[in-house]
mmCIF file of C-alpha atoms and ligand atoms in Angstrom:
data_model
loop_
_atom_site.group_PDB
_atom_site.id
_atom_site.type_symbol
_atom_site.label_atom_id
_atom_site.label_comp_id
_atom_site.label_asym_id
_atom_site.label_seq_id
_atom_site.Cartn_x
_atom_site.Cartn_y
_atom_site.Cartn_z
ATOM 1 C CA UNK A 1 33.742 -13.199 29.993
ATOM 2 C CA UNK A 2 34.429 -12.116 33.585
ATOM 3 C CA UNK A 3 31.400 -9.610 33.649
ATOM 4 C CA UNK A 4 27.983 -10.539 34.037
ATOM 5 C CA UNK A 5 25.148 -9.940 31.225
ATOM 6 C CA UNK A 6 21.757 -9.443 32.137
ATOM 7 C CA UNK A 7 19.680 -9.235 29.601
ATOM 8 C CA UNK A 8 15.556 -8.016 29.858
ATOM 9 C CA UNK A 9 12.718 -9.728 27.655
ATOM 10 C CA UNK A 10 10.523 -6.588 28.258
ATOM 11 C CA UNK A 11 7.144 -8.488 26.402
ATOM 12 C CA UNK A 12 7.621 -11.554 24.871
ATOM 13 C CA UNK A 13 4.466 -13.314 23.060
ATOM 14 C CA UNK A 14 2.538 -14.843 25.964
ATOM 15 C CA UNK A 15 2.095 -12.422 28.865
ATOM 16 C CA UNK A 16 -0.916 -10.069 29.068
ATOM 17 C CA UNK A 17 -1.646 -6.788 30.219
ATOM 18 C CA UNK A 18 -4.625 -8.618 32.042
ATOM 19 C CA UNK A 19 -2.161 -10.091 34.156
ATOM 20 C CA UNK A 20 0.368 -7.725 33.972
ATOM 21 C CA UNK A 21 -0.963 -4.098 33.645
ATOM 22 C CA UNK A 22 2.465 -2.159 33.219
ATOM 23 C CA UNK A 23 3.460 -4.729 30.190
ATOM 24 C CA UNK A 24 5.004 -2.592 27.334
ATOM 25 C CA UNK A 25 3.300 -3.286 24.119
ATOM 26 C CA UNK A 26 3.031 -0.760 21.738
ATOM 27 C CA UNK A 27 6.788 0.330 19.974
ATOM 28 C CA UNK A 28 7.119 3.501 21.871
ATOM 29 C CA UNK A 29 6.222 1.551 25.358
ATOM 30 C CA UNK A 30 8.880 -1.031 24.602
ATOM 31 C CA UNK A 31 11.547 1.536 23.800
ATOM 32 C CA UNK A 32 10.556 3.425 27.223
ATOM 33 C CA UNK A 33 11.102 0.024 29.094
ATOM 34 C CA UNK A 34 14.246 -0.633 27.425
ATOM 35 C CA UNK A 35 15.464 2.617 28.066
ATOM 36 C CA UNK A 36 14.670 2.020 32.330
ATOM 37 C CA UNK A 37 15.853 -1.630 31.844
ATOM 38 C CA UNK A 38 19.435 0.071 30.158
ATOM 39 C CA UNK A 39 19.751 2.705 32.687
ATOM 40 C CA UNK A 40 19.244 -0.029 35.404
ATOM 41 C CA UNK A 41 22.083 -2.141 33.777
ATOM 42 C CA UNK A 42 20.797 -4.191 31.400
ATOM 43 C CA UNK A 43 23.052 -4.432 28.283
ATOM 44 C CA UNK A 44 20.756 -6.758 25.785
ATOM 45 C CA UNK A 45 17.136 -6.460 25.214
ATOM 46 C CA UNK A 46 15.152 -9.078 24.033
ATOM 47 C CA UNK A 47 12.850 -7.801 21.909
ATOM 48 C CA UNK A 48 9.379 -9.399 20.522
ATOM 49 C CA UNK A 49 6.424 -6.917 19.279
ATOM 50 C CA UNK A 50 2.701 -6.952 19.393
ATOM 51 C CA UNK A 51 -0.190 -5.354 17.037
ATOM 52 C CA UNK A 52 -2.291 -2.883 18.459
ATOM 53 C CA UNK A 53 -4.588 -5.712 19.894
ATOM 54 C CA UNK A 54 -2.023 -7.007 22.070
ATOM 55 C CA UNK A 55 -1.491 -10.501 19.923
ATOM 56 C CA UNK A 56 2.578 -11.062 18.816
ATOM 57 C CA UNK A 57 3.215 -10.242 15.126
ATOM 58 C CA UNK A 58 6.389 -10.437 13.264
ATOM 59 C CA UNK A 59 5.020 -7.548 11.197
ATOM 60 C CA UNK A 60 8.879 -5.880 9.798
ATOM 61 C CA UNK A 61 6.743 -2.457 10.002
ATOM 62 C CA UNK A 62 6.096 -3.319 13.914
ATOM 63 C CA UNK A 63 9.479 -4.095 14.531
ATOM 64 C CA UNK A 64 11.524 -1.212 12.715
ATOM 65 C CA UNK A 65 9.505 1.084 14.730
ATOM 66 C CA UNK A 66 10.604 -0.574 17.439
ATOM 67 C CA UNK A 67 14.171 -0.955 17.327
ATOM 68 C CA UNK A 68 14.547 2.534 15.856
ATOM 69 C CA UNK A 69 13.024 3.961 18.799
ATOM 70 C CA UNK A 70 15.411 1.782 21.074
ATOM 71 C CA UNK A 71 18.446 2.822 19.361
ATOM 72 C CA UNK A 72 17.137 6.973 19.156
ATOM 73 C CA UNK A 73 17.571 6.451 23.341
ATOM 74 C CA UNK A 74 20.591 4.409 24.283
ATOM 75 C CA UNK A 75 23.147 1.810 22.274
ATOM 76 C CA UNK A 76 22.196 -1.299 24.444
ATOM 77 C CA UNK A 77 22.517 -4.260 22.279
ATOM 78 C CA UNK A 78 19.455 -5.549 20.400
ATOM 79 C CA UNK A 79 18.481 -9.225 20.507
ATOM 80 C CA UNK A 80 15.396 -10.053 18.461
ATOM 81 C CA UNK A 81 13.129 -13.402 18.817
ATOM 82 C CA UNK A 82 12.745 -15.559 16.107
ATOM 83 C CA UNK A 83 10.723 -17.793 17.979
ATOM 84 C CA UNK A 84 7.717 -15.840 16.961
ATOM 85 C CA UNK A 85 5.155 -17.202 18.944
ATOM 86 C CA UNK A 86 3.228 -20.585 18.682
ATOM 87 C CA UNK A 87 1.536 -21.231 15.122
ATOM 88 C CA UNK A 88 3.731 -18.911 13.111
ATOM 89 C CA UNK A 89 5.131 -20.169 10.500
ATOM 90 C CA UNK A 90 9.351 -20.104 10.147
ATOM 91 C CA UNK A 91 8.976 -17.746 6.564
ATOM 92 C CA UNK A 92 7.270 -15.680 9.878
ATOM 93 C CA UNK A 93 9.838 -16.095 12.231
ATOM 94 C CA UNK A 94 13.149 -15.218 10.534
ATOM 95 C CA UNK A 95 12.041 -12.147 8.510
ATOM 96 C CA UNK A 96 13.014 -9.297 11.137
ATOM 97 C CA UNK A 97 16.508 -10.588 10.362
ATOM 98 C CA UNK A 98 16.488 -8.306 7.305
ATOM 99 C CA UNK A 99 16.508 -5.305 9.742
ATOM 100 C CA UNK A 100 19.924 -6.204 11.264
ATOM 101 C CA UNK A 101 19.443 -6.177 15.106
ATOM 102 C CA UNK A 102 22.645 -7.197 17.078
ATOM 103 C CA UNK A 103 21.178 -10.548 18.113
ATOM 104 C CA UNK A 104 18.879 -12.558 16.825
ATOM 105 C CA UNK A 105 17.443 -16.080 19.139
ATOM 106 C CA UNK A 106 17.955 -19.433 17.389
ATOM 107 C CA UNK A 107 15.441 -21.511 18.739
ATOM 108 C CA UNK A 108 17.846 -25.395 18.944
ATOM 109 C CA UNK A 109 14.726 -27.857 18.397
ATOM 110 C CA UNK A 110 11.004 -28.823 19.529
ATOM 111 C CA UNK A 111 9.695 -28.718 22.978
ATOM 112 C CA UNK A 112 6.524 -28.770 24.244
ATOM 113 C CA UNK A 113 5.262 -25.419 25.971
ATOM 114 C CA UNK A 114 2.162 -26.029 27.950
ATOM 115 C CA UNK A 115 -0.690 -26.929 26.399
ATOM 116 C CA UNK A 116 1.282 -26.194 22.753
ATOM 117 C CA UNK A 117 4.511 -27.247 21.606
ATOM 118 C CA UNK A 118 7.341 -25.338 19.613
ATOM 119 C CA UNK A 119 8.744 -26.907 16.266
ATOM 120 C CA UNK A 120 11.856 -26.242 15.135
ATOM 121 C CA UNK A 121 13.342 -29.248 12.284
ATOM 122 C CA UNK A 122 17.339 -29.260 11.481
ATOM 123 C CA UNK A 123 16.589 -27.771 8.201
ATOM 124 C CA UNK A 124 14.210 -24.784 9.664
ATOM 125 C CA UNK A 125 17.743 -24.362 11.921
ATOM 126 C CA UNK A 126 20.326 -24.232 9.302
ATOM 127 C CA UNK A 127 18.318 -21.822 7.182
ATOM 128 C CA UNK A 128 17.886 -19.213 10.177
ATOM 129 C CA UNK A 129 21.095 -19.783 11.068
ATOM 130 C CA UNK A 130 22.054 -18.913 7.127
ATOM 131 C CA UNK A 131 19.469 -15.941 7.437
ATOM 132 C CA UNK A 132 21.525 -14.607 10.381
ATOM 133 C CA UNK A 133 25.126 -14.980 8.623
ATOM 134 C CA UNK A 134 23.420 -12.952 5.836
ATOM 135 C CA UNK A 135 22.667 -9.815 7.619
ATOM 136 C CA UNK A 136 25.439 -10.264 10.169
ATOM 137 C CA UNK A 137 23.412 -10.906 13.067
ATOM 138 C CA UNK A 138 25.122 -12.887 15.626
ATOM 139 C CA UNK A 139 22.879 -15.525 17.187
ATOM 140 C CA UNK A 140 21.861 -17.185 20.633
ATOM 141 C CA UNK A 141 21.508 -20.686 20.731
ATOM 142 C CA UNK A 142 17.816 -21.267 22.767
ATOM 143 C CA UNK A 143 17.549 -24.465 24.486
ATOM 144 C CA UNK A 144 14.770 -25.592 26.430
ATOM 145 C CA UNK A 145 15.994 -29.215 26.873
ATOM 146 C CA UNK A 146 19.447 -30.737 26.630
ATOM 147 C CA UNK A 147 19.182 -32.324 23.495
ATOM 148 C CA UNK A 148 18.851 -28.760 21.682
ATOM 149 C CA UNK A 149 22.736 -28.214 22.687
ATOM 150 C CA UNK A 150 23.246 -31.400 20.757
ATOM 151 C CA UNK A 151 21.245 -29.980 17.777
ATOM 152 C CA UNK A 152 23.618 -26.588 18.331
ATOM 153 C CA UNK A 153 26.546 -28.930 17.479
ATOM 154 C CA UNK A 154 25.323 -29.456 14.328
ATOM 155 C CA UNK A 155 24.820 -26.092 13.380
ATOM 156 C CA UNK A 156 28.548 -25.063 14.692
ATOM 157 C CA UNK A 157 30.252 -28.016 12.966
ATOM 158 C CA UNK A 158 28.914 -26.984 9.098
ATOM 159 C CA UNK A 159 30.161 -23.955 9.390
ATOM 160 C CA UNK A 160 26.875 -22.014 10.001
ATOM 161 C CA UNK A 161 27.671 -20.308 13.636
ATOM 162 C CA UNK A 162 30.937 -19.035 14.402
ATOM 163 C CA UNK A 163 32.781 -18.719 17.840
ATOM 164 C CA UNK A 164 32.269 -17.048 20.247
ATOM 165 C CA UNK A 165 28.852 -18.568 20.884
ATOM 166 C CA UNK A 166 25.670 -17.320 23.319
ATOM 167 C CA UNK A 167 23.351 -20.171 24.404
ATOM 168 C CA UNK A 168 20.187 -19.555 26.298
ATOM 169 C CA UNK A 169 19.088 -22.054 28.254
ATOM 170 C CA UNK A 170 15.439 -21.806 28.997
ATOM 171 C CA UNK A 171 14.043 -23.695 31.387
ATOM 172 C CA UNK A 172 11.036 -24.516 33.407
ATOM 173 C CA UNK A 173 8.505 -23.716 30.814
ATOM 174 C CA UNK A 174 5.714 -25.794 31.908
ATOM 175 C CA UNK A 175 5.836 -29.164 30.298
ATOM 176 C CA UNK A 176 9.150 -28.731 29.521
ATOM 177 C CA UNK A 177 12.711 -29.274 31.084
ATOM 178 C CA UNK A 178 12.349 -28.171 34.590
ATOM 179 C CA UNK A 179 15.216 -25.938 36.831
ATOM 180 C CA UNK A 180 17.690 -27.157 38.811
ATOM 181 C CA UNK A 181 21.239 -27.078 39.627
ATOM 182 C CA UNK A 182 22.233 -31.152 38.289
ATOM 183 C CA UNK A 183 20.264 -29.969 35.075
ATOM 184 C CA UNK A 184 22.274 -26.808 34.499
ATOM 185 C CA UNK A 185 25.453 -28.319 35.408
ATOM 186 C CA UNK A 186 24.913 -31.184 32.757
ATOM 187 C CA UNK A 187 23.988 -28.670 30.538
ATOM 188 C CA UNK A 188 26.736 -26.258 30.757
ATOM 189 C CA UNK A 189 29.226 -29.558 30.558
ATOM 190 C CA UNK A 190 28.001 -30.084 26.867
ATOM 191 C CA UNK A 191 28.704 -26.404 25.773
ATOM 192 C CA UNK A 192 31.523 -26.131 23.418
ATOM 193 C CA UNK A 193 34.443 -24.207 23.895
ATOM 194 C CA UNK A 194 34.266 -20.059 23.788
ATOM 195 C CA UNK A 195 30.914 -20.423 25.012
ATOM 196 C CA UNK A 196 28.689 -18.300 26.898
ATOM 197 C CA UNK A 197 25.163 -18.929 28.260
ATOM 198 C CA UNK A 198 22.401 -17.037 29.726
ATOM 199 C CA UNK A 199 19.798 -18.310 32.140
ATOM 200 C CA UNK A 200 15.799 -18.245 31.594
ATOM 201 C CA UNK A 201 14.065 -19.372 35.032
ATOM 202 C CA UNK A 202 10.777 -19.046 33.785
ATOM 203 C CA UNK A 203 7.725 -18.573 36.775
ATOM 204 C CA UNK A 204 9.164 -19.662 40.217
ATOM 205 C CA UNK A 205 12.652 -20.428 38.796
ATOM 206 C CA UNK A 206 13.054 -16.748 38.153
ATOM 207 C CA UNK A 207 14.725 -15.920 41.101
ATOM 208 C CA UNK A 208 16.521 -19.525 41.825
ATOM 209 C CA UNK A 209 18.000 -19.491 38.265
ATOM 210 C CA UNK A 210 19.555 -16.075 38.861
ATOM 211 C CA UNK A 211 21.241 -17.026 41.915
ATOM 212 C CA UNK A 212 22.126 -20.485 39.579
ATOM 213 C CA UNK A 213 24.135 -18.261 36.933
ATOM 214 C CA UNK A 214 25.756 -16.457 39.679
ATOM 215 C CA UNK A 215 27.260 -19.760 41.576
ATOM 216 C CA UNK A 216 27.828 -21.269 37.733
ATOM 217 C CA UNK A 217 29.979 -18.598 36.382
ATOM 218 C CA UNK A 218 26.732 -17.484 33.744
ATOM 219 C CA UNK A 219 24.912 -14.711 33.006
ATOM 220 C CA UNK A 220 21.320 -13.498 33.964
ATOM 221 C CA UNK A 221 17.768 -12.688 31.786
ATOM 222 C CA UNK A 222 14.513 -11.155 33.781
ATOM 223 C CA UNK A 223 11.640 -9.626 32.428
ATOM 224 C CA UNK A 224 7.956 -9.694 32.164
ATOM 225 C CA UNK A 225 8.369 -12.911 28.927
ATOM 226 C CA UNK A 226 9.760 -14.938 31.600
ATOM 227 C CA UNK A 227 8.508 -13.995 34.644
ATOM 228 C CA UNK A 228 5.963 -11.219 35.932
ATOM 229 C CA UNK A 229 6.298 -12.031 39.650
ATOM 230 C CA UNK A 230 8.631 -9.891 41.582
ATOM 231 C CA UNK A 231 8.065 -11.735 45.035
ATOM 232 C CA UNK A 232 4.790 -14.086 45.861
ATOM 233 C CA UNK A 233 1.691 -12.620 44.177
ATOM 234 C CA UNK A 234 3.227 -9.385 44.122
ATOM 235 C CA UNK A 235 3.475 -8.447 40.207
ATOM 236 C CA UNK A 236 7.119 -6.247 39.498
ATOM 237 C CA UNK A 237 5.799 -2.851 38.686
ATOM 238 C CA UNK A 238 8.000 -2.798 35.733
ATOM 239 C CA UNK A 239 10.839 -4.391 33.667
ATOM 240 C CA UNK A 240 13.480 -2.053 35.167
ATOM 241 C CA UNK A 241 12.634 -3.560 38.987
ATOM 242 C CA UNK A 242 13.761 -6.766 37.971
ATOM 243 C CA UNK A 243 17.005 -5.584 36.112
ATOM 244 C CA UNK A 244 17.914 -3.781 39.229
ATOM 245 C CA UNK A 245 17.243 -6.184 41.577
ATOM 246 C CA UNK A 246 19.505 -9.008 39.166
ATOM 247 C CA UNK A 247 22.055 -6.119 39.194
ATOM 248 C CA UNK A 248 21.842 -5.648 42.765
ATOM 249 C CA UNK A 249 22.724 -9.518 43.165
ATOM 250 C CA UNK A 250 25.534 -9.555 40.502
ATOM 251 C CA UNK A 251 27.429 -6.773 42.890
ATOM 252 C CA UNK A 252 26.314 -8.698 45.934
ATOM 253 C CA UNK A 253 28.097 -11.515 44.526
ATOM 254 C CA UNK A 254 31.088 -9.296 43.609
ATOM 255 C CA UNK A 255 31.086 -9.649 39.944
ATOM 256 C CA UNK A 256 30.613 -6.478 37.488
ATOM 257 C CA UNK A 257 27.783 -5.984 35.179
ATOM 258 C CA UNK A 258 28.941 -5.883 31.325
ATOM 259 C CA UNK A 259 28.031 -2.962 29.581
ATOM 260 C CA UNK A 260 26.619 -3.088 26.480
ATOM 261 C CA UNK A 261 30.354 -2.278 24.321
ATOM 262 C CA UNK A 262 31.190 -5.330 26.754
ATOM 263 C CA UNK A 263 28.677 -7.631 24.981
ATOM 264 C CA UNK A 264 29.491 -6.236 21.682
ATOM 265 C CA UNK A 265 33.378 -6.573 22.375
ATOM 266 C CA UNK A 266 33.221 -10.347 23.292
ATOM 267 C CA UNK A 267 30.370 -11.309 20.749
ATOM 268 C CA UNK A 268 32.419 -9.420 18.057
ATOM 269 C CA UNK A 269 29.512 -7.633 16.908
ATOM 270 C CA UNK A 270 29.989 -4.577 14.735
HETATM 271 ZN ZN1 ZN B 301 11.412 -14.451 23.455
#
């Protein structure tokens, strides 16, 4: 793809509105910042949901409201989690599949993250990636450490994902593989063919893995899940800052910003 994707994780299931007071949670406040992060050029949104407490929930109720209210405003492309969030089960996980988003994340193996760890088997892998063929969702390969590209292999050679693929490469979650360029080159070296990835600088690496996917030939993800930090203890007023700031870079560079048909034209998805 010659265009750039940026993609916005408006919540995720870790940040608070303690920490970050403009964090949408509530359906209609995640459609409003998806709307912002659209009209400031992002083309997927990566969407988790909360309850009414604040605390992530794969509730199918939660997450209908959600997407419909996305898709009432604007036609950017809809990637769900299915990571969930830590101590959900995978039954959890994979059930807002049913409602046919775009995208859907495939989380590539088990990592730890912080104090906690993620657990994904092969056999949890194969049956979300079988969930996702179902309902025609196409998905992204996440992988927080280089051995989850390996797992990805797996999953492409029985048939289960088809070309062309999105990976996600997440990295510098604490305890886990860190950011830098050697790492992402080595990475990007095992991809197969018809591949493309997006970056995840989590914390710090925010802003160095955006520059990264610009020098590599990638594509960029901001948002308050990975980062809520626009510069040194300043915290971005909102989702949309940080899509127009990656979209300010990706012209800088002088490279186009995919639209959301773009991503749905490569990716094949109807
Ligand atoms: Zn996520």
């Amino acid at each position: 793809m010659d265009k750039v994707i940026i993609t916005c994780a408006v919540t995720g299931a870790e940040t608070t509105k303690n920490q970050c007071p403009n964090l949408p949670v509530t359906p209609k406040e995640i459609a409003d910042s998806a709307y912002e992060c659209y009209l400031a050029g992002a083309s997927i949104i990566h969407l988790h949901v909360r309850n009414n407490d604040g605390t992530p929930t794969s509730n199918l109720n939660v997450f209908k409201e959600a997407i419909d209210l996305i898709r009432k405003k604007c036609d950017v492309v809809i990637e769900i989690t299915t990571g969930g969030a830590v101590g959900m089960t995978p039954e959890e996980r994979i059930l807002p599949v049913s409602l046919k988003p775009d995208m859907a994340s495939l989380d590539c193996g088990t990592v730890n993250f912080g104090n906690d760890y993620i657990i994904n088997t092969l056999p949890v892998m194969k049956m979300f990636a079988s969930e996702m063929n179902k309902y025609n969702v196409k998905p992204t390969f996440e992988c927080f450490d280089i051995s989850h590209i390996i797992s990805s292999h797996i999953l492409i050679k029985e048939g289960l994902v088809k070309p062309p693929y999105h990976y996600g490469f997440v990295l510098n979650v604490p305890v886990a593989l860190p950011y830098n360029h050697k790492i992402l080159s080595d990475m990007i070296g095992l991809l197969p063919d018809q591949s493309e990835w997006t970056l995840m600088g989590i914390g710090r690496a925010h802003l160095p893995a955006i520059f990264g996917a610009l020098s590599f030939d990638g594509n960029i993800r901001v948002g308050y899940e990975d980062n809520i930090y626009y510069s040194k203890g300043v915290v971005a007023k909102s989702n949309a800052e940080f899509v127009e700031r990656a979209a300010t870079l990706v012209k800088i560079a002088q490279k186009e910003v995919a639209s959301p048909d773009d991503v749905r034209d490569f990716f094949k998805i109807k």
